[in-house]
Tab-separated table of C-alpha atoms and ligand atoms in Angstrom:
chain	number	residue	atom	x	y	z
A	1	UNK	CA	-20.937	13.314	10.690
A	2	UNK	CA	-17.574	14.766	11.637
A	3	UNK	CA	-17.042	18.242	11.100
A	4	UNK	CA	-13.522	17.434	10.338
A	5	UNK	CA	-12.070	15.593	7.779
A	6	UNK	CA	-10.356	12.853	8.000
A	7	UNK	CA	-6.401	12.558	7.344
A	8	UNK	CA	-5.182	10.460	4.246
A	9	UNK	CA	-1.955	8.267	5.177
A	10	UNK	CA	-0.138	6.099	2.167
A	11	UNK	CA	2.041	3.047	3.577
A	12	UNK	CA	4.388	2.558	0.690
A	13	UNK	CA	7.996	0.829	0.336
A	14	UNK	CA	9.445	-1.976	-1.009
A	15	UNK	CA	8.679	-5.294	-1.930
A	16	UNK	CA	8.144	-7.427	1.216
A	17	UNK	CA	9.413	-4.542	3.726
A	18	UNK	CA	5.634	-6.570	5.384
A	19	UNK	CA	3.662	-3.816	4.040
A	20	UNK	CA	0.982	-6.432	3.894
A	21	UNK	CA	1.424	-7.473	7.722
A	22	UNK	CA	1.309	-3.926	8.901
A	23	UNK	CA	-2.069	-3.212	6.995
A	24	UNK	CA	-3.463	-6.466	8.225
A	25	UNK	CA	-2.316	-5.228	11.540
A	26	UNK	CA	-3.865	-2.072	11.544
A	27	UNK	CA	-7.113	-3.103	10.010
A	28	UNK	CA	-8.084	-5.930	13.238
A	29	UNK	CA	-6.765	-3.800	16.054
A	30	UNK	CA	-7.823	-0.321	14.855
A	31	UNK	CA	-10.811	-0.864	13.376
A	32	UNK	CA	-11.760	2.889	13.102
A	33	UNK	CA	-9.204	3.316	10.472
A	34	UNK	CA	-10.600	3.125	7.201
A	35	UNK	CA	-8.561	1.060	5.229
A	36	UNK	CA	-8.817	0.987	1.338
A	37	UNK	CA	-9.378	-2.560	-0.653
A	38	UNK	CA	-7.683	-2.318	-3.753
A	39	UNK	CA	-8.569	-3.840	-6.893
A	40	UNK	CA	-6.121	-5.925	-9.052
A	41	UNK	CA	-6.342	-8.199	-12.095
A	42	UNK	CA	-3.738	-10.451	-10.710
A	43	UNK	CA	-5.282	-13.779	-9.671
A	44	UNK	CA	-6.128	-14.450	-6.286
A	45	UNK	CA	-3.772	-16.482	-3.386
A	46	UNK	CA	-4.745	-19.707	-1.784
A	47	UNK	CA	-6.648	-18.402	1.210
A	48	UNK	CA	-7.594	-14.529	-0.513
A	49	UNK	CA	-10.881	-13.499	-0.910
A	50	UNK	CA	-12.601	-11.127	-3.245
A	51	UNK	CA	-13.386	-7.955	-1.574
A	52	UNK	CA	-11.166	-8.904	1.815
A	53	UNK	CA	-7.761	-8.414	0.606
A	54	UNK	CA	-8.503	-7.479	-2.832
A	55	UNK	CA	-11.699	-7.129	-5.410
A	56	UNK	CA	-10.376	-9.159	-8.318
A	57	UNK	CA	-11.091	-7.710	-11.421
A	58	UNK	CA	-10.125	-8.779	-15.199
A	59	UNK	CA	-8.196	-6.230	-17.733
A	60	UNK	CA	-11.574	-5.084	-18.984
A	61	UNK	CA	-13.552	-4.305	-16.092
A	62	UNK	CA	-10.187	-2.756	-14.595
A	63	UNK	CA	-9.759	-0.342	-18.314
A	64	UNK	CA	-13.631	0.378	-17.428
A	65	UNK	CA	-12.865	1.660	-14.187
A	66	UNK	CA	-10.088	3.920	-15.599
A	67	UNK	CA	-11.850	5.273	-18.086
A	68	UNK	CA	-14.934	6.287	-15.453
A	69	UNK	CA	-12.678	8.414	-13.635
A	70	UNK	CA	-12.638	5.948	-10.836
A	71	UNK	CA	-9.251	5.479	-9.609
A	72	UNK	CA	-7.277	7.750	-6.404
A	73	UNK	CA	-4.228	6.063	-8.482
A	74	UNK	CA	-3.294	2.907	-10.488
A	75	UNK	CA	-0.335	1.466	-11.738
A	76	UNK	CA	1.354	-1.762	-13.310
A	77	UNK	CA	3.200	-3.462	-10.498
A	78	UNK	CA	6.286	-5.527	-10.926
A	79	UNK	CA	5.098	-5.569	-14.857
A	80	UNK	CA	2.606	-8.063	-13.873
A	81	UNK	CA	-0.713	-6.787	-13.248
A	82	UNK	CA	-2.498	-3.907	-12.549
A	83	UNK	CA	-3.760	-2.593	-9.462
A	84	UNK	CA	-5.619	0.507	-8.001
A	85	UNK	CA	-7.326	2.177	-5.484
A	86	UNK	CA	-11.186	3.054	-5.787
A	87	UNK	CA	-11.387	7.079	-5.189
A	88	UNK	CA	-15.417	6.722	-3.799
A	89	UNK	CA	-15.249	4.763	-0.530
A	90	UNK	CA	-11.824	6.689	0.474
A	91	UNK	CA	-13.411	10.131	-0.155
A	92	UNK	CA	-16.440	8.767	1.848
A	93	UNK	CA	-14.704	7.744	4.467
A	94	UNK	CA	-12.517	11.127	4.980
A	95	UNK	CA	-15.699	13.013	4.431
A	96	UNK	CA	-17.278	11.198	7.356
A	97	UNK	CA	-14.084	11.762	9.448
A	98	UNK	CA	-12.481	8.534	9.189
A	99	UNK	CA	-8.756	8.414	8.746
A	100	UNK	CA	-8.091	6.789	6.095
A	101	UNK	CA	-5.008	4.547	5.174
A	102	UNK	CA	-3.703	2.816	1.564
A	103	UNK	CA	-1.133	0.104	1.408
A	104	UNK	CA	0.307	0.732	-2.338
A	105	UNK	CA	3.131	0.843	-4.211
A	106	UNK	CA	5.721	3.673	-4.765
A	107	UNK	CA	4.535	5.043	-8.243
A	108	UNK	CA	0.682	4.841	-6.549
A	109	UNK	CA	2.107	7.115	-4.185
A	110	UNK	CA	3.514	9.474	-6.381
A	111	UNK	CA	0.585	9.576	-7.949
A	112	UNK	CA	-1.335	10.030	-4.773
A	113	UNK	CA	1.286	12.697	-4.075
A	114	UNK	CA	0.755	14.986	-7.207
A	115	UNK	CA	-3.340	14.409	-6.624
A	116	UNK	CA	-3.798	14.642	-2.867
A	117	UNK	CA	-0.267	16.798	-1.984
A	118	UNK	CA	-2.165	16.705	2.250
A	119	UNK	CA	-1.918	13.484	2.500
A	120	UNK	CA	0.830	12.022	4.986
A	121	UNK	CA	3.471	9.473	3.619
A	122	UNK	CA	4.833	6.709	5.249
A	123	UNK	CA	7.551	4.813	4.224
A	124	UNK	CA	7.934	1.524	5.597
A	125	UNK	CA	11.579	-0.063	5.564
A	126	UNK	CA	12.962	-3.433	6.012
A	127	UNK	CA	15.472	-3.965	9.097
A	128	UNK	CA	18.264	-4.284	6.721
A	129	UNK	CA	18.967	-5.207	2.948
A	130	UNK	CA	19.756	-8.984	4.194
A	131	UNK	CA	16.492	-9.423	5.620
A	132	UNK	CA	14.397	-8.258	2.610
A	133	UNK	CA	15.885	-10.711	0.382
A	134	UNK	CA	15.707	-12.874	3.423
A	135	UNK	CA	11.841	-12.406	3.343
A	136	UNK	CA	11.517	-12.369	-0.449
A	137	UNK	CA	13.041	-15.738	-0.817
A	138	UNK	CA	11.535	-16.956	1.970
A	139	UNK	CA	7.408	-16.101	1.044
A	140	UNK	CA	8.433	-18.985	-1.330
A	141	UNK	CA	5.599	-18.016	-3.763
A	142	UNK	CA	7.493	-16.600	-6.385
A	143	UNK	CA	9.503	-18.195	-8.888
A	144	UNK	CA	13.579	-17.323	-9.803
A	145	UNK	CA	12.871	-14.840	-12.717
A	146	UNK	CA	10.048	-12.866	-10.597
A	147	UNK	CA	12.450	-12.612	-7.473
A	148	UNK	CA	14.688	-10.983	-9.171
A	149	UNK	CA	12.044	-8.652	-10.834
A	150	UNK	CA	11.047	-8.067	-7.521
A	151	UNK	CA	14.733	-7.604	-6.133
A	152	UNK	CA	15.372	-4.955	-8.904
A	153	UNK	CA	11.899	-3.028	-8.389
A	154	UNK	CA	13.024	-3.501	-4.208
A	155	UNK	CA	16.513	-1.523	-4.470
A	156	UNK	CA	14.703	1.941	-7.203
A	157	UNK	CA	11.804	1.411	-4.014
A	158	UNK	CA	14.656	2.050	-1.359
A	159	UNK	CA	15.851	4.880	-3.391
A	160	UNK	CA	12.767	6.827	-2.849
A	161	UNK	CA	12.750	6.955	0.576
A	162	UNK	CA	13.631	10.888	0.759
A	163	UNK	CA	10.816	11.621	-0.743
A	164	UNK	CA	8.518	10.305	2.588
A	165	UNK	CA	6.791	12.593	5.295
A	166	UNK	CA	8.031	9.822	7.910
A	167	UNK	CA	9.942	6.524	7.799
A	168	UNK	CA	9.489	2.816	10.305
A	169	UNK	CA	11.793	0.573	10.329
A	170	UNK	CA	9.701	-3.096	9.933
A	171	UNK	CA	11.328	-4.557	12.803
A	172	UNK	CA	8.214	-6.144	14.560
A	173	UNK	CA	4.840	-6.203	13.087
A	174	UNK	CA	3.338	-4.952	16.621
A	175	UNK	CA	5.756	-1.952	17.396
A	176	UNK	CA	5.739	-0.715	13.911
A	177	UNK	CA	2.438	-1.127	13.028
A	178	UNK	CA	1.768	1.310	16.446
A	179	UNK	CA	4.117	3.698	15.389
A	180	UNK	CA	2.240	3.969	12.088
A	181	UNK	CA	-1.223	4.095	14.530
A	182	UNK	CA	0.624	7.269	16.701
A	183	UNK	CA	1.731	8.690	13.860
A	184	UNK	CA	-1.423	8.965	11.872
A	185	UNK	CA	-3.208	10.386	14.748
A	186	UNK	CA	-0.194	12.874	15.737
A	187	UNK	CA	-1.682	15.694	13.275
A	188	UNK	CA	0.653	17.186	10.612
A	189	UNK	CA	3.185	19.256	12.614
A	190	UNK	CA	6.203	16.820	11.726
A	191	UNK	CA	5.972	17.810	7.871
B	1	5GP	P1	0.618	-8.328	-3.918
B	1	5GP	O1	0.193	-8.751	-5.280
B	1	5GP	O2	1.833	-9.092	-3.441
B	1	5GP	O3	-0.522	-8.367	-2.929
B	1	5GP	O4	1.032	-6.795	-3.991
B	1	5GP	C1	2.018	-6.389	-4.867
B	1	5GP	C2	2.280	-4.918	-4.687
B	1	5GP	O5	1.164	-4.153	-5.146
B	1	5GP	C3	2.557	-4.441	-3.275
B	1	5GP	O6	3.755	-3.666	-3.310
B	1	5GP	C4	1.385	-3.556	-2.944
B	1	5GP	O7	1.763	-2.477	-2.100
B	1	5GP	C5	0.987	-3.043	-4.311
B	1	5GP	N1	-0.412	-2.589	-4.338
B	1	5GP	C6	-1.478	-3.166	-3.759
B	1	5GP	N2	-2.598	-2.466	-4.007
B	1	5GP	C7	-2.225	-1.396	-4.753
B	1	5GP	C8	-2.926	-0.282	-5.312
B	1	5GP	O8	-4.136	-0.125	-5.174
B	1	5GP	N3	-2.201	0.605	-6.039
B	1	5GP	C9	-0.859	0.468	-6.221
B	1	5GP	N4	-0.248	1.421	-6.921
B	1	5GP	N5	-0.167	-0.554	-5.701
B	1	5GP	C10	-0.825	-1.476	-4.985
């Protein structure tokens, strides 16, 4: 085991900034990253898998998990289901030395913030306003009234980018999703 421990990085922004892409990135070509599965009671997508993308979980088992003390952070998201990110395997992994990185959502990071002030924030940003809503509408898998909800939650997420250790634009998957590589693994001194 690692004498040192690893470092903590939260990928966070708004709604389709590809915050998705740039996980799924990271996890094939760095596979030495440890990268957090989150669990969520919304259904699963055509094509997700339990315990790949997600662990699905119902309301109950998800209130369970609160209640044991079993959550880095957990939040409503778009006021449609809940999701959160199990505390054991990402202390385990930054024990062991692993870095370690979560792909949540801006009040998950605040909470991450307040809990685990070392860790290093990234907030990822779409090329422009246009393209978001660009991307939203095009994913196609929402209907009218949940674009919108997703809209509104997408301009407070913008707001919040001050509050970030570091900031990439989403311009293309590959280059970004380096930058977040270098900048996990370029230590703490830009804080
Ligand atoms: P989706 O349902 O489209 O996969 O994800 C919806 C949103 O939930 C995304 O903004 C994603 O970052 C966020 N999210 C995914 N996992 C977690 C988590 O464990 N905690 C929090 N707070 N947000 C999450």
């Amino acid at each position: 085991m690692s004498a040192e421990r690893g470092r903590l990085v939260v990928l966070a922004g708004p709604t389709a900034a590809g915050k998705g892409t740039i996980a799924a990135y990271v996890r094939t070509h760095f596979p030495d990253v440890f990268f957090s599965v989150s669990m969520t009671t919304r259904p699963p997508r055509r094509g997700e898998v339990d315990g790949v993308q997600y662990h699905f979980v119902d309301n109950r088992e998800f209130d369970r998990l609160v209640e044991a003390g079993q959550f880095l952070e957990h939040a409503v998201v778009h006021g449609l289901a809940r999701y959160g990110t199990p505390r054991g395997p990402v202390e385990r992994a930054l024990a062991e030395g692993r870095d370690a990185l979560l792909e949540i959502d801006l009040q998950g990071a605040r909470q991450v913030r307040a809990t685990m002030p070392d860790a290093f924030f990234v907030f990822l940003e779409p090329p422009s306003w246009d393209e978001l809503v660009r991307r939203l509408v095009g994913r196609g898998t929402e209907d009218q009234a949940e674009r919108e909800r997703r809209l509104e939650t997408a301009r407070r997420e913008l707001a919040a980018k001050p509050e970030f250790d570091a900031v990439i634009v989403n311009d293309e998957v590959g280059r970004a999703s380096e930058e977040l590589v270098s900048l996990m693994r370029s230590g703490r001194t830009d804080r």
